[in-house]
CSV table of C-alpha atoms in Angstrom, one decimal:
chain,number,residue,atom,x,y,z
A,28,MET,CA,-188.7,117.0,163.5
A,29,ASN,CA,-187.0,119.9,165.3
A,30,ILE,CA,-183.5,121.2,165.2
A,31,GLN,CA,-182.3,122.8,168.5
A,32,VAL,CA,-180.5,125.9,167.1
A,33,GLU,CA,-178.4,126.4,170.3
A,34,LYS,CA,-176.9,122.9,169.8
A,35,THR,CA,-176.6,123.1,166.0
A,36,ALA,CA,-174.1,124.8,163.7
A,37,LEU,CA,-174.5,125.6,160.0
A,38,VAL,CA,-171.2,124.8,158.3
A,39,LEU,CA,-170.8,125.9,154.6
A,40,ILE,CA,-167.9,124.6,152.7
A,41,ASP,CA,-165.9,126.5,150.1
A,42,LEU,CA,-168.6,129.0,149.0
A,43,GLN,CA,-165.8,131.2,147.7
A,44,ASN,CA,-165.1,133.1,144.5
A,45,GLY,CA,-162.6,130.8,142.8
A,46,ILE,CA,-164.6,127.6,143.5
A,47,LEU,CA,-168.1,128.9,142.6
A,48,SER,CA,-166.8,130.3,139.4
A,49,ARG,CA,-166.4,126.7,138.2
A,50,ASN,CA,-169.2,124.4,136.9
A,51,CYS,CA,-171.7,123.4,139.6
A,52,ALA,CA,-174.3,120.7,139.2
A,53,PRO,CA,-177.1,119.8,139.7
A,54,TYR,CA,-177.6,123.3,141.1
A,55,THR,CA,-176.1,126.5,139.8
A,56,ALA,CA,-173.8,128.6,141.9
A,57,GLU,CA,-176.5,131.3,142.1
A,58,GLU,CA,-179.1,128.8,143.5
A,59,ILE,CA,-176.6,127.5,146.0
A,60,ILE,CA,-175.6,131.0,147.2
A,61,GLU,CA,-179.2,132.1,147.5
A,62,ARG,CA,-180.3,129.0,149.5
A,63,ALA,CA,-177.1,129.3,151.7
A,64,LYS,CA,-177.8,133.0,152.4
A,65,THR,CA,-181.4,132.1,153.5
A,66,LEU,CA,-180.0,129.4,155.9
A,67,VAL,CA,-177.4,131.8,157.3
A,68,GLU,CA,-179.9,134.5,157.9
A,69,ALA,CA,-182.3,132.0,159.6
A,70,PHE,CA,-179.6,130.5,161.8
A,71,THR,CA,-178.1,133.9,162.9
A,72,GLU,CA,-181.6,135.3,163.5
A,73,LYS,CA,-182.3,132.5,165.9
A,74,GLY,CA,-178.8,132.9,167.6
A,75,GLY,CA,-177.2,129.9,165.8
A,76,PHE,CA,-173.5,129.4,165.1
A,77,VAL,CA,-172.6,129.8,161.4
A,78,VAL,CA,-169.2,128.7,160.0
A,79,LEU,CA,-168.1,129.8,156.5
A,80,VAL,CA,-165.2,127.6,155.5
A,81,ARG,CA,-162.8,128.6,152.8
A,82,VAL,CA,-159.8,126.9,151.4
A,83,SER,CA,-156.6,128.9,150.9
A,84,SER,CA,-152.9,128.7,150.8
A,85,LEU,CA,-150.1,131.1,151.8
A,86,ASP,CA,-147.5,129.7,149.3
A,87,GLY,CA,-148.6,126.1,148.4
A,88,LYS,CA,-146.3,124.6,151.0
A,89,ASP,CA,-149.0,124.6,153.7
A,90,MET,CA,-151.2,122.3,151.6
A,91,LEU,CA,-151.1,118.4,151.5
A,92,HIS,CA,-148.9,116.9,148.8
A,93,PRO,CA,-149.5,113.2,148.5
A,94,SER,CA,-148.5,111.1,145.5
A,95,THR,CA,-151.6,110.6,143.4
A,96,ASP,CA,-152.6,109.3,140.0
A,97,ALA,CA,-154.6,112.5,139.2
A,98,PRO,CA,-152.8,115.8,139.1
A,99,ALA,CA,-153.2,117.9,142.2
A,100,ALA,CA,-154.9,121.3,142.0
A,101,GLN,CA,-152.4,124.1,141.7
A,102,ALA,CA,-151.9,125.6,145.2
A,103,THR,CA,-150.5,128.9,144.0
A,104,GLY,CA,-151.0,131.3,141.2
A,105,TYR,CA,-154.7,131.8,141.7
A,106,PRO,CA,-156.2,135.2,140.8
A,107,GLU,CA,-156.6,137.8,143.5
A,108,GLY,CA,-159.7,137.1,145.6
A,109,TRP,CA,-160.2,133.5,144.5
A,110,ASP,CA,-160.2,132.4,148.2
A,111,GLN,CA,-162.6,135.0,149.5
A,112,ILE,CA,-166.1,134.0,150.6
A,113,VAL,CA,-168.6,135.1,147.9
A,114,PRO,CA,-169.8,138.7,148.7
A,115,GLU,CA,-173.4,137.6,149.2
A,116,LEU,CA,-172.3,135.6,152.3
A,117,ALA,CA,-169.1,137.4,153.3
A,118,ASP,CA,-170.8,140.5,154.7
A,119,LEU,CA,-173.5,138.7,156.7
A,120,PRO,CA,-173.1,139.4,160.4
A,121,GLY,CA,-172.7,136.7,163.0
A,122,THR,CA,-170.6,134.3,161.0
A,123,TYR,CA,-167.3,132.7,161.8
A,124,THR,CA,-164.9,132.3,158.8
A,125,LEU,CA,-162.5,129.4,159.0
A,126,THR,CA,-159.6,128.7,156.7
A,127,LYS,CA,-158.6,125.2,155.8
A,128,ARG,CA,-155.6,123.9,153.8
A,129,GLN,CA,-157.0,120.6,152.6
A,130,TRP,CA,-160.3,119.1,151.6
A,131,GLY,CA,-161.8,118.6,155.1
A,132,ALA,CA,-162.8,121.4,157.5
A,133,PHE,CA,-161.8,119.6,160.7
A,134,HIS,CA,-158.2,118.4,160.1
A,135,GLY,CA,-155.7,121.1,161.1
A,136,THR,CA,-158.3,123.7,162.1
A,137,ASP,CA,-160.1,124.7,165.3
A,138,LEU,CA,-163.5,123.7,164.0
A,139,ASP,CA,-164.1,120.9,166.5
A,140,ALA,CA,-162.9,123.0,169.4
A,141,GLN,CA,-165.2,125.9,168.3
A,142,LEU,CA,-168.2,123.6,168.1
A,143,ARG,CA,-167.6,121.7,171.3
A,144,ARG,CA,-167.0,124.9,173.3
A,145,ARG,CA,-170.5,126.0,172.3
A,146,GLY,CA,-172.1,122.7,173.2
A,147,ILE,CA,-172.9,121.9,169.6
A,148,ASP,CA,-173.6,118.3,168.7
A,149,THR,CA,-175.4,118.6,165.4
A,150,ILE,CA,-174.2,120.1,162.1
A,151,VAL,CA,-176.1,121.2,159.0
A,152,LEU,CA,-173.8,121.1,156.0
A,153,GLY,CA,-173.7,122.5,152.6
A,154,GLY,CA,-171.2,123.7,150.1
A,155,VAL,CA,-169.1,122.8,147.1
A,156,SER,CA,-167.9,120.3,146.1
A,157,THR,CA,-170.3,117.7,147.2
A,158,GLY,CA,-167.8,114.8,146.6
A,159,ILE,CA,-164.7,116.5,147.8
A,160,GLY,CA,-164.7,119.2,150.5
A,161,VAL,CA,-168.2,118.5,151.7
A,162,ASP,CA,-167.8,114.7,151.7
A,163,MET,CA,-164.5,114.9,153.5
A,164,THR,CA,-165.9,117.2,156.2
A,165,VAL,CA,-169.0,115.0,156.6
A,166,ARG,CA,-166.8,111.9,157.1
A,167,GLU,CA,-164.6,113.8,159.6
A,168,ALA,CA,-167.7,115.0,161.5
A,169,PHE,CA,-169.1,111.5,161.6
A,170,GLN,CA,-165.9,110.1,163.1
A,171,LEU,CA,-166.0,112.9,165.7
A,172,GLY,CA,-169.6,111.8,166.7
A,173,TYR,CA,-171.6,114.8,165.4
A,174,ASN,CA,-175.2,114.3,164.2
A,175,GLN,CA,-175.6,115.7,160.7
A,176,PHE,CA,-178.1,117.1,158.3
A,177,PHE,CA,-177.2,117.6,154.7
A,178,ALA,CA,-178.8,120.6,152.9
A,179,GLU,CA,-178.7,118.7,149.6
A,180,ASP,CA,-179.8,121.7,147.5
A,181,VAL,CA,-177.1,123.9,149.0
A,182,MET,CA,-174.4,121.7,147.4
A,183,GLY,CA,-172.9,121.2,144.0
A,184,ALA,CA,-170.2,119.3,142.3
A,185,ALA,CA,-168.3,119.4,139.0
A,186,ASP,CA,-170.9,117.1,137.6
A,187,LYS,CA,-174.3,115.8,138.6
A,188,GLU,CA,-173.1,112.2,138.8
A,189,MET,CA,-170.6,113.0,141.5
A,190,HIS,CA,-173.2,114.9,143.5
A,191,ASP,CA,-175.8,112.3,143.1
A,192,TYR,CA,-173.5,109.4,144.1
A,193,VAL,CA,-172.4,111.0,147.4
A,194,ARG,CA,-175.9,112.2,148.2
A,195,ALA,CA,-177.5,108.8,147.6
A,196,ASN,CA,-174.8,106.4,148.8
A,197,ILE,CA,-172.7,108.1,151.4
A,198,PHE,CA,-174.7,110.8,153.2
A,199,PRO,CA,-177.7,108.6,154.2
A,200,ARG,CA,-175.3,106.3,156.1
A,201,ILE,CA,-173.9,109.2,158.0
A,202,GLY,CA,-176.8,111.6,158.6
A,203,ARG,CA,-180.0,112.9,157.2
A,204,VAL,CA,-180.4,114.3,153.7
A,205,ARG,CA,-182.9,117.1,153.5
A,206,SER,CA,-183.7,120.1,151.4
A,207,SER,CA,-182.9,123.6,152.7
A,208,ALA,CA,-186.7,124.2,152.9
A,209,ASP,CA,-187.0,121.2,155.2
A,210,ILE,CA,-184.2,122.4,157.4
A,211,LEU,CA,-185.7,125.8,157.6
A,212,SER,CA,-189.0,124.3,158.7
A,213,TYR,CA,-187.2,122.3,161.5
A,214,LEU,CA,-185.7,125.5,163.1
């Protein structure tokens, strides 16, 4: 199996200070960051398009506010730098940083336009949280017709059960679940 780098984007969701400082399972934040960095370097070395997606808010009013049973995450009052891409990835050359205001990376952003203008039809995804930001982005990409690979070991969730459920039950219906090593071997 081969991945055509010129038609494929690496999209990494919410690998930022405030999110990776929380519990990650089944992989640690350090493992996720190291594998993500390896993928970023491989994609950029081969001329691929890399998107680092972060979630942020100006004042909380730019975020979604639906009525829910579970309390919504606080949109303001985060510590300085919580919304910054982790330093191990932020300084890598050749990456495009995108800011979203909700779970998915497509809704309300220019991600689809950036990919289509480059002739990209395939996405390799990773990030945190597997069952929230990554899953929502995966579903949006599916509805937009993108082929997808999921770098399963470049993802984490608040608990192993959430990660495993999405990986085993949702992702195989939408794309291909692979390890980061497998994806590197396809480049």
